[in-house]
Tab-separated table of C-alpha atoms in Angstrom:
chain	number	residue	atom	x	y	z
A	17	MET	CA	6.496	17.516	33.402
A	18	ASN	CA	6.538	13.930	32.124
A	19	VAL	CA	10.330	13.682	32.358
A	20	PHE	CA	10.282	15.164	35.853
A	21	ARG	CA	7.535	12.769	36.972
A	22	SER	CA	9.465	9.783	35.599
A	23	TRP	CA	12.582	10.941	37.415
A	24	CYS	CA	10.565	11.333	40.635
A	25	GLN	CA	9.349	7.744	40.306
A	26	CYS	CA	12.921	6.506	39.981
A	27	CYS	CA	13.795	8.468	43.122
A	28	HIS	CA	10.660	7.222	44.936
A	29	LEU	CA	9.213	10.723	45.072
A	30	GLU	CA	6.119	10.005	42.984
A	31	TYR	CA	3.783	10.312	45.957
A	32	VAL	CA	5.164	13.681	47.041
A	33	SER	CA	3.362	16.792	45.809
A	34	ILE	CA	6.017	19.342	44.932
A	35	GLU	CA	3.510	22.166	45.357
A	36	THR	CA	3.394	21.367	49.086
A	37	MET	CA	7.173	21.300	49.539
A	38	ALA	CA	8.967	24.011	51.443
A	39	PRO	CA	11.189	26.105	49.136
A	40	GLU	CA	14.395	24.799	50.714
A	41	LYS	CA	13.416	21.172	50.116
A	42	LEU	CA	12.092	21.810	46.614
A	43	ASP	CA	15.298	23.640	45.721
A	44	LYS	CA	17.279	20.535	46.705
A	45	VAL	CA	14.970	18.257	44.701
A	46	LEU	CA	15.289	20.457	41.621
A	47	SER	CA	19.060	20.674	42.034
A	48	LYS	CA	19.269	16.893	42.058
A	49	PHE	CA	16.910	16.629	39.076
A	50	TYR	CA	18.850	19.115	36.936
A	51	ALA	CA	22.126	17.381	37.755
A	52	GLU	CA	20.930	13.814	37.135
A	53	VAL	CA	18.274	13.887	34.407
A	54	LYS	CA	19.159	12.091	31.179
A	55	LYS	CA	17.364	10.539	28.243
A	56	LYS	CA	16.292	6.894	28.388
A	57	ASP	CA	19.332	5.938	26.303
A	58	GLY	CA	21.637	7.630	28.807
A	59	ASP	CA	22.434	10.619	26.611
A	60	ASP	CA	22.174	14.178	27.907
A	61	TYR	CA	19.337	16.485	26.946
A	62	GLU	CA	19.951	19.634	24.954
A	63	PRO	CA	20.308	22.789	27.107
A	64	GLU	CA	17.089	24.146	25.595
A	65	SER	CA	15.254	20.974	26.615
A	66	LEU	CA	16.334	21.462	30.220
A	67	LYS	CA	15.015	25.017	30.094
A	68	ILE	CA	11.699	23.761	28.719
A	69	MET	CA	11.467	21.250	31.575
A	70	GLN	CA	12.080	24.016	34.094
A	71	SER	CA	9.384	26.153	32.456
A	72	ALA	CA	6.928	23.248	32.578
A	73	ILE	CA	7.542	22.786	36.310
A	74	GLU	CA	7.193	26.543	36.789
A	75	ARG	CA	3.809	26.551	35.007
A	76	TYR	CA	2.620	23.579	37.037
A	77	LEU	CA	3.535	25.256	40.321
A	78	LYS	CA	1.914	28.497	39.215
A	79	GLU	CA	-1.312	26.633	38.444
A	80	LYS	CA	-1.138	25.141	41.947
A	81	ASN	CA	-0.698	28.650	43.422
A	82	TYR	CA	2.823	28.004	44.669
A	83	PRO	CA	3.934	31.296	46.264
A	84	LEU	CA	7.417	31.458	44.710
A	85	SER	CA	9.003	31.203	41.283
A	86	ILE	CA	11.624	28.499	40.766
A	87	VAL	CA	13.093	30.706	38.020
A	88	ARG	CA	13.246	34.122	39.690
A	89	SER	CA	12.988	33.691	43.469
A	90	ARG	CA	16.207	33.813	45.481
A	91	GLU	CA	15.095	30.732	47.423
A	92	PHE	CA	15.886	28.685	44.300
A	93	HIS	CA	19.284	30.225	43.649
A	94	SER	CA	21.131	26.922	44.149
A	95	SER	CA	19.071	24.944	41.647
A	96	GLN	CA	19.313	27.801	39.153
A	97	GLU	CA	23.099	27.798	39.473
A	98	ILE	CA	23.263	24.037	38.930
A	99	LEU	CA	21.012	24.268	35.869
A	100	ASN	CA	23.057	27.112	34.417
A	101	ALA	CA	26.350	25.317	35.091
A	102	LYS	CA	25.045	22.161	33.421
A	103	ALA	CA	23.871	24.137	30.388
A	104	ILE	CA	27.326	25.726	30.054
A	105	SER	CA	28.989	22.321	30.332
A	106	LEU	CA	26.675	20.810	27.713
A	107	ARG	CA	27.342	23.640	25.280
A	108	GLN	CA	31.079	23.165	25.747
A	109	GLN	CA	30.513	19.527	24.766
A	110	GLY	CA	28.824	20.624	21.546
A	111	LYS	CA	25.225	20.450	22.702
A	112	GLY	CA	22.799	23.263	22.025
A	113	LYS	CA	23.341	23.470	18.265
A	114	ARG	CA	20.016	21.709	17.751
A	115	PRO	CA	20.765	19.891	14.487
A	116	ASN	CA	17.374	18.181	14.671
A	117	LYS	CA	15.204	21.229	15.224
A	118	SER	CA	12.072	21.550	13.120
A	119	GLN	CA	12.359	23.382	9.812
A	120	PRO	CA	9.760	25.513	8.001
A	121	ILE	CA	7.947	24.207	4.938
A	122	THR	CA	9.067	25.626	1.599
A	123	PRO	CA	6.540	26.599	-1.109
A	124	GLU	CA	7.850	23.704	-3.205
A	125	GLU	CA	7.256	21.237	-0.378
A	126	GLU	CA	3.734	22.549	0.181
A	127	SER	CA	2.998	22.149	-3.535
A	128	ALA	CA	4.304	18.591	-3.338
A	129	LEU	CA	1.924	17.828	-0.467
A	130	TRP	CA	-0.988	18.908	-2.667
A	131	GLU	CA	0.299	16.951	-5.656
A	132	LYS	CA	0.871	13.787	-3.630
A	133	GLY	CA	-2.618	13.886	-2.131
A	134	GLN	CA	-1.672	14.762	1.434
A	135	LEU	CA	-3.665	17.996	1.269
A	136	GLY	CA	-7.078	18.246	-0.329
A	137	ASP	CA	-10.799	17.733	0.111
A	138	PHE	CA	-11.467	14.214	-1.147
A	139	ASN	CA	-11.469	12.303	2.159
A	140	GLY	CA	-11.445	12.841	5.907
A	141	LYS	CA	-7.693	12.480	6.321
A	142	VAL	CA	-6.540	15.020	3.741
A	143	LEU	CA	-9.323	17.434	4.715
A	144	THR	CA	-8.129	17.323	8.323
A	145	ASN	CA	-4.540	17.785	7.133
A	146	VAL	CA	-5.287	20.886	5.100
A	147	ASN	CA	-7.358	22.468	7.859
A	148	PHE	CA	-4.574	21.738	10.338
A	149	LYS	CA	-2.188	23.550	7.996
A	150	ASN	CA	-4.511	26.521	7.567
A	151	LEU	CA	-5.322	26.872	11.268
A	152	THR	CA	-1.612	26.850	12.099
A	153	GLU	CA	-0.445	29.145	9.316
A	154	GLN	CA	-3.305	31.624	9.323
A	155	LEU	CA	-4.654	31.609	12.878
A	156	GLY	CA	-1.335	30.951	14.600
A	157	PHE	CA	-2.375	27.729	16.366
A	158	ARG	CA	0.449	26.003	18.226
A	159	GLY	CA	1.654	22.561	17.163
A	160	ARG	CA	-0.692	20.276	19.080
A	161	GLN	CA	-2.343	21.569	22.226
A	162	GLU	CA	-4.279	24.493	20.770
A	163	HIS	CA	-5.636	22.292	17.989
A	164	TYR	CA	-6.709	19.687	20.540
A	165	ASP	CA	-8.301	22.262	22.855
A	166	ALA	CA	-10.271	24.048	20.117
A	167	TYR	CA	-14.049	23.638	19.869
A	168	VAL	CA	-16.444	24.444	17.061
A	169	GLU	CA	-18.065	26.942	19.426
A	170	ASP	CA	-14.795	28.920	19.457
A	171	VAL	CA	-15.193	29.699	15.761
A	172	ILE	CA	-17.387	32.200	13.938
A	173	ILE	CA	-17.872	32.146	10.160
A	174	ARG	CA	-19.223	35.407	8.818
A	175	GLN	CA	-19.347	37.568	5.728
A	176	ARG	CA	-17.913	41.066	5.815
A	177	GLU	CA	-19.462	44.123	4.200
A	178	ASP	CA	-17.219	43.755	1.153
A	179	GLY	CA	-18.499	40.206	0.637
A	180	THR	CA	-15.353	38.483	1.890
A	181	LYS	CA	-15.995	35.414	4.017
A	182	VAL	CA	-13.912	35.033	7.149
A	183	VAL	CA	-13.331	32.425	9.853
A	184	GLU	CA	-12.661	34.053	13.220
A	185	PHE	CA	-11.344	32.258	16.276
A	186	ARG	CA	-11.873	33.399	19.856
A	187	GLU	CA	-8.756	32.403	21.765
A	188	GLY	CA	-9.006	30.820	25.194
A	189	PRO	CA	-6.232	30.543	27.822
A	190	THR	CA	-2.929	29.149	26.495
A	191	LYS	CA	0.486	28.403	27.934
A	192	THR	CA	1.532	32.032	27.402
A	193	ARG	CA	-1.872	33.573	28.110
A	194	SER	CA	-3.323	32.082	31.267
A	195	GLY	CA	-6.919	32.573	32.329
A	196	GLY	CA	-8.395	34.203	35.410
A	197	LEU	CA	-10.203	37.468	35.973
A	198	THR	CA	-7.896	39.168	33.489
A	199	ILE	CA	-7.087	37.352	30.252
A	200	ARG	CA	-4.369	38.843	28.051
A	201	ARG	CA	-5.630	38.313	24.522
A	202	ARG	CA	-3.967	38.929	21.187
A	203	THR	CA	-4.819	42.402	19.927
A	204	THR	CA	-4.600	41.179	16.329
A	205	PRO	CA	-7.747	39.148	15.515
A	206	GLN	CA	-7.211	35.494	14.667
A	207	ALA	CA	-8.912	35.439	11.296
A	208	MET	CA	-8.743	33.338	8.138
A	209	PHE	CA	-10.045	34.947	4.947
A	210	SER	CA	-11.531	33.412	1.831
A	211	THR	CA	-9.614	33.750	-1.424
A	212	ASP	CA	-11.115	32.712	-4.749
A	213	GLY	CA	-13.386	29.889	-3.628
A	214	GLY	CA	-11.083	27.410	-5.357
A	215	LYS	CA	-9.624	24.122	-4.151
A	216	SER	CA	-7.233	25.760	-1.671
A	217	ASP	CA	-9.605	28.443	-0.365
A	218	PRO	CA	-9.230	28.130	3.447
A	219	VAL	CA	-12.782	29.213	4.296
A	220	ARG	CA	-14.294	26.797	1.781
A	221	LEU	CA	-12.172	23.960	3.170
A	222	PHE	CA	-13.068	24.825	6.758
A	223	LYS	CA	-16.812	24.901	6.026
A	224	LEU	CA	-16.524	21.586	4.178
A	225	TRP	CA	-14.662	20.129	7.171
A	226	LEU	CA	-17.510	21.073	9.502
A	227	SER	CA	-20.125	19.752	7.071
A	228	LYS	CA	-18.592	16.256	7.183
A	229	ARG	CA	-19.086	15.944	10.944
A	230	PRO	CA	-21.800	13.616	12.292
A	231	GLU	CA	-25.306	14.862	13.022
A	232	GLY	CA	-25.552	16.719	16.283
A	233	MET	CA	-21.900	17.802	16.132
A	234	LYS	CA	-21.787	20.042	13.082
A	235	ASN	CA	-21.988	23.142	15.266
A	236	THR	CA	-20.662	21.853	18.561
A	237	GLY	CA	-17.946	19.731	20.141
A	238	PRO	CA	-14.169	19.358	19.748
A	239	LEU	CA	-12.892	20.715	16.450
A	240	TYR	CA	-10.838	17.597	15.723
A	241	LEU	CA	-12.729	14.296	15.482
A	242	ARG	CA	-11.509	10.817	14.640
A	243	ILE	CA	-11.466	10.003	10.938
A	244	ILE	CA	-13.628	7.241	9.451
A	245	ASN	CA	-11.239	5.451	7.094
A	246	SER	CA	-14.001	3.786	5.067
A	247	PRO	CA	-17.088	5.972	5.508
A	248	LYS	CA	-20.457	4.441	4.653
A	249	SER	CA	-21.823	7.845	3.740
A	250	ALA	CA	-20.321	10.608	1.632
A	251	ASP	CA	-21.849	13.070	4.079
A	252	VAL	CA	-20.105	11.867	7.253
A	253	TRP	CA	-16.341	11.383	7.360
A	254	TYR	CA	-15.797	11.648	11.122
A	255	THR	CA	-16.916	9.844	14.263
A	256	LYS	CA	-18.296	11.470	17.399
A	257	VAL	CA	-15.052	10.694	19.246
A	258	ARG	CA	-12.421	13.368	19.778
A	259	MET	CA	-9.138	12.894	17.916
A	260	GLY	CA	-6.301	12.077	20.320
A	261	GLN	CA	-3.477	14.466	21.151
A	262	ASN	CA	-0.839	12.076	19.834
A	263	THR	CA	-2.634	11.730	16.508
A	264	ILE	CA	-2.826	15.507	16.175
A	265	GLY	CA	0.799	15.765	17.252
A	266	ASN	CA	1.911	13.533	14.372
A	267	LEU	CA	-0.137	15.088	11.564
A	268	MET	CA	2.766	16.912	9.919
A	269	LYS	CA	5.151	13.986	10.350
A	270	SER	CA	2.623	11.722	8.645
A	271	MET	CA	2.105	14.182	5.788
A	272	ALA	CA	5.824	14.741	5.279
A	273	SER	CA	6.554	11.023	4.924
A	274	CYS	CA	5.824	11.358	1.196
A	275	LEU	CA	8.501	14.027	0.712
A	276	ARG	CA	12.054	13.176	-0.247
A	277	THR	CA	13.818	15.302	2.322
A	278	ASN	CA	16.195	14.934	5.238
A	279	LYS	CA	14.652	17.937	6.971
A	280	LYS	CA	12.898	17.441	10.270
A	281	LEU	CA	9.284	18.366	9.579
A	282	THR	CA	6.912	18.352	12.540
A	283	ASN	CA	3.749	20.209	13.528
A	284	HIS	CA	5.987	23.047	14.667
A	285	SER	CA	7.233	23.367	11.077
A	286	MET	CA	3.901	24.898	10.074
A	287	ARG	CA	4.255	27.496	12.809
A	288	LYS	CA	7.792	28.268	11.673
A	289	THR	CA	6.460	28.621	8.143
A	290	LEU	CA	4.028	31.264	9.381
A	291	VAL	CA	6.821	33.195	11.126
A	292	SER	CA	9.027	32.918	8.036
A	293	LYS	CA	6.288	34.273	5.753
A	294	LEU	CA	5.544	37.172	8.094
A	295	LYS	CA	9.236	38.091	8.332
A	296	LYS	CA	9.624	38.021	4.544
A	297	SER	CA	6.574	40.270	4.173
A	298	GLY	CA	8.283	42.865	6.365
A	299	GLN	CA	5.972	42.644	9.365
A	300	PRO	CA	7.391	44.180	12.585
A	301	ARG	CA	8.365	41.678	15.264
A	302	ASN	CA	5.725	42.917	17.715
A	303	VAL	CA	3.023	42.413	15.077
A	304	ILE	CA	4.302	38.905	14.346
A	305	CYS	CA	4.060	38.063	18.058
A	306	GLU	CA	0.458	39.252	18.130
A	307	ILE	CA	-0.415	37.043	15.171
A	308	THR	CA	1.455	33.961	16.366
A	309	GLY	CA	0.839	34.349	20.090
A	310	HIS	CA	4.533	34.307	21.031
A	311	ALA	CA	5.012	35.836	24.467
A	312	ARG	CA	8.452	37.286	23.653
A	313	GLU	CA	9.994	38.670	20.476
A	314	SER	CA	13.178	36.714	21.218
A	315	SER	CA	11.220	33.505	20.526
A	316	LEU	CA	11.071	34.508	16.863
A	317	ASP	CA	14.834	34.010	16.511
A	318	ASP	CA	14.568	30.214	16.654
């Protein structure tokens, strides 16, 4: 929506609420947007990026109870045709190959992150990093938003009958599972199991992460808190202030800066790593979607 809002400002439409527009007018606005939108440097967006923008506008309108779909309703046939024609043209120009798309993390790269001190339990930064990795890989959290939205109250730590400790997460509404009277939840529980209690045991690291929170917030509040770079106490490594979305969004990029690689590694890389591991283990695509939260099996092809 940010790109669309910026474009609206340039066209002096920033004070117009698109959710109040008649379909005919909104179709014309979207047609103009799809035809004109470009990056700040004047280059064209990838076809997939245009589709993501359309989906973002669709979600926004749905949240505002707009009666029609800009993707499926015949009233928006013209804008759909323009978007499709532009995507075809861009692909003919060589766009759409996505040379800069995020790549999964290899086992060797993950080992390097441990060896280079980007993952661990010796300070607030690396402890946040390793829990970010575990929450993404084992609970299927999405790159930034689900981490930011998570609260300590969403998590249960318990011990099963066989003695195994487990961290369970109760999922709230997401971009593919909206709220309301009926919430479509994953049928596969989002759970993270203890291993050997060693340095990389995810349950041990998660419990340690919570224990380093300030008093009054060990069992409540946003899951991600700002890191104290030079803590005065060995017991408290985090402030009472929520970590910002941009900081969370750059966690993987910051970690990967120590690796000698030309690969594009972002938060989404951890999610791709999860999908890659599940595919290699022979899990059916529908099961993978339940674990990762993907709405469609076709999304696993990326």
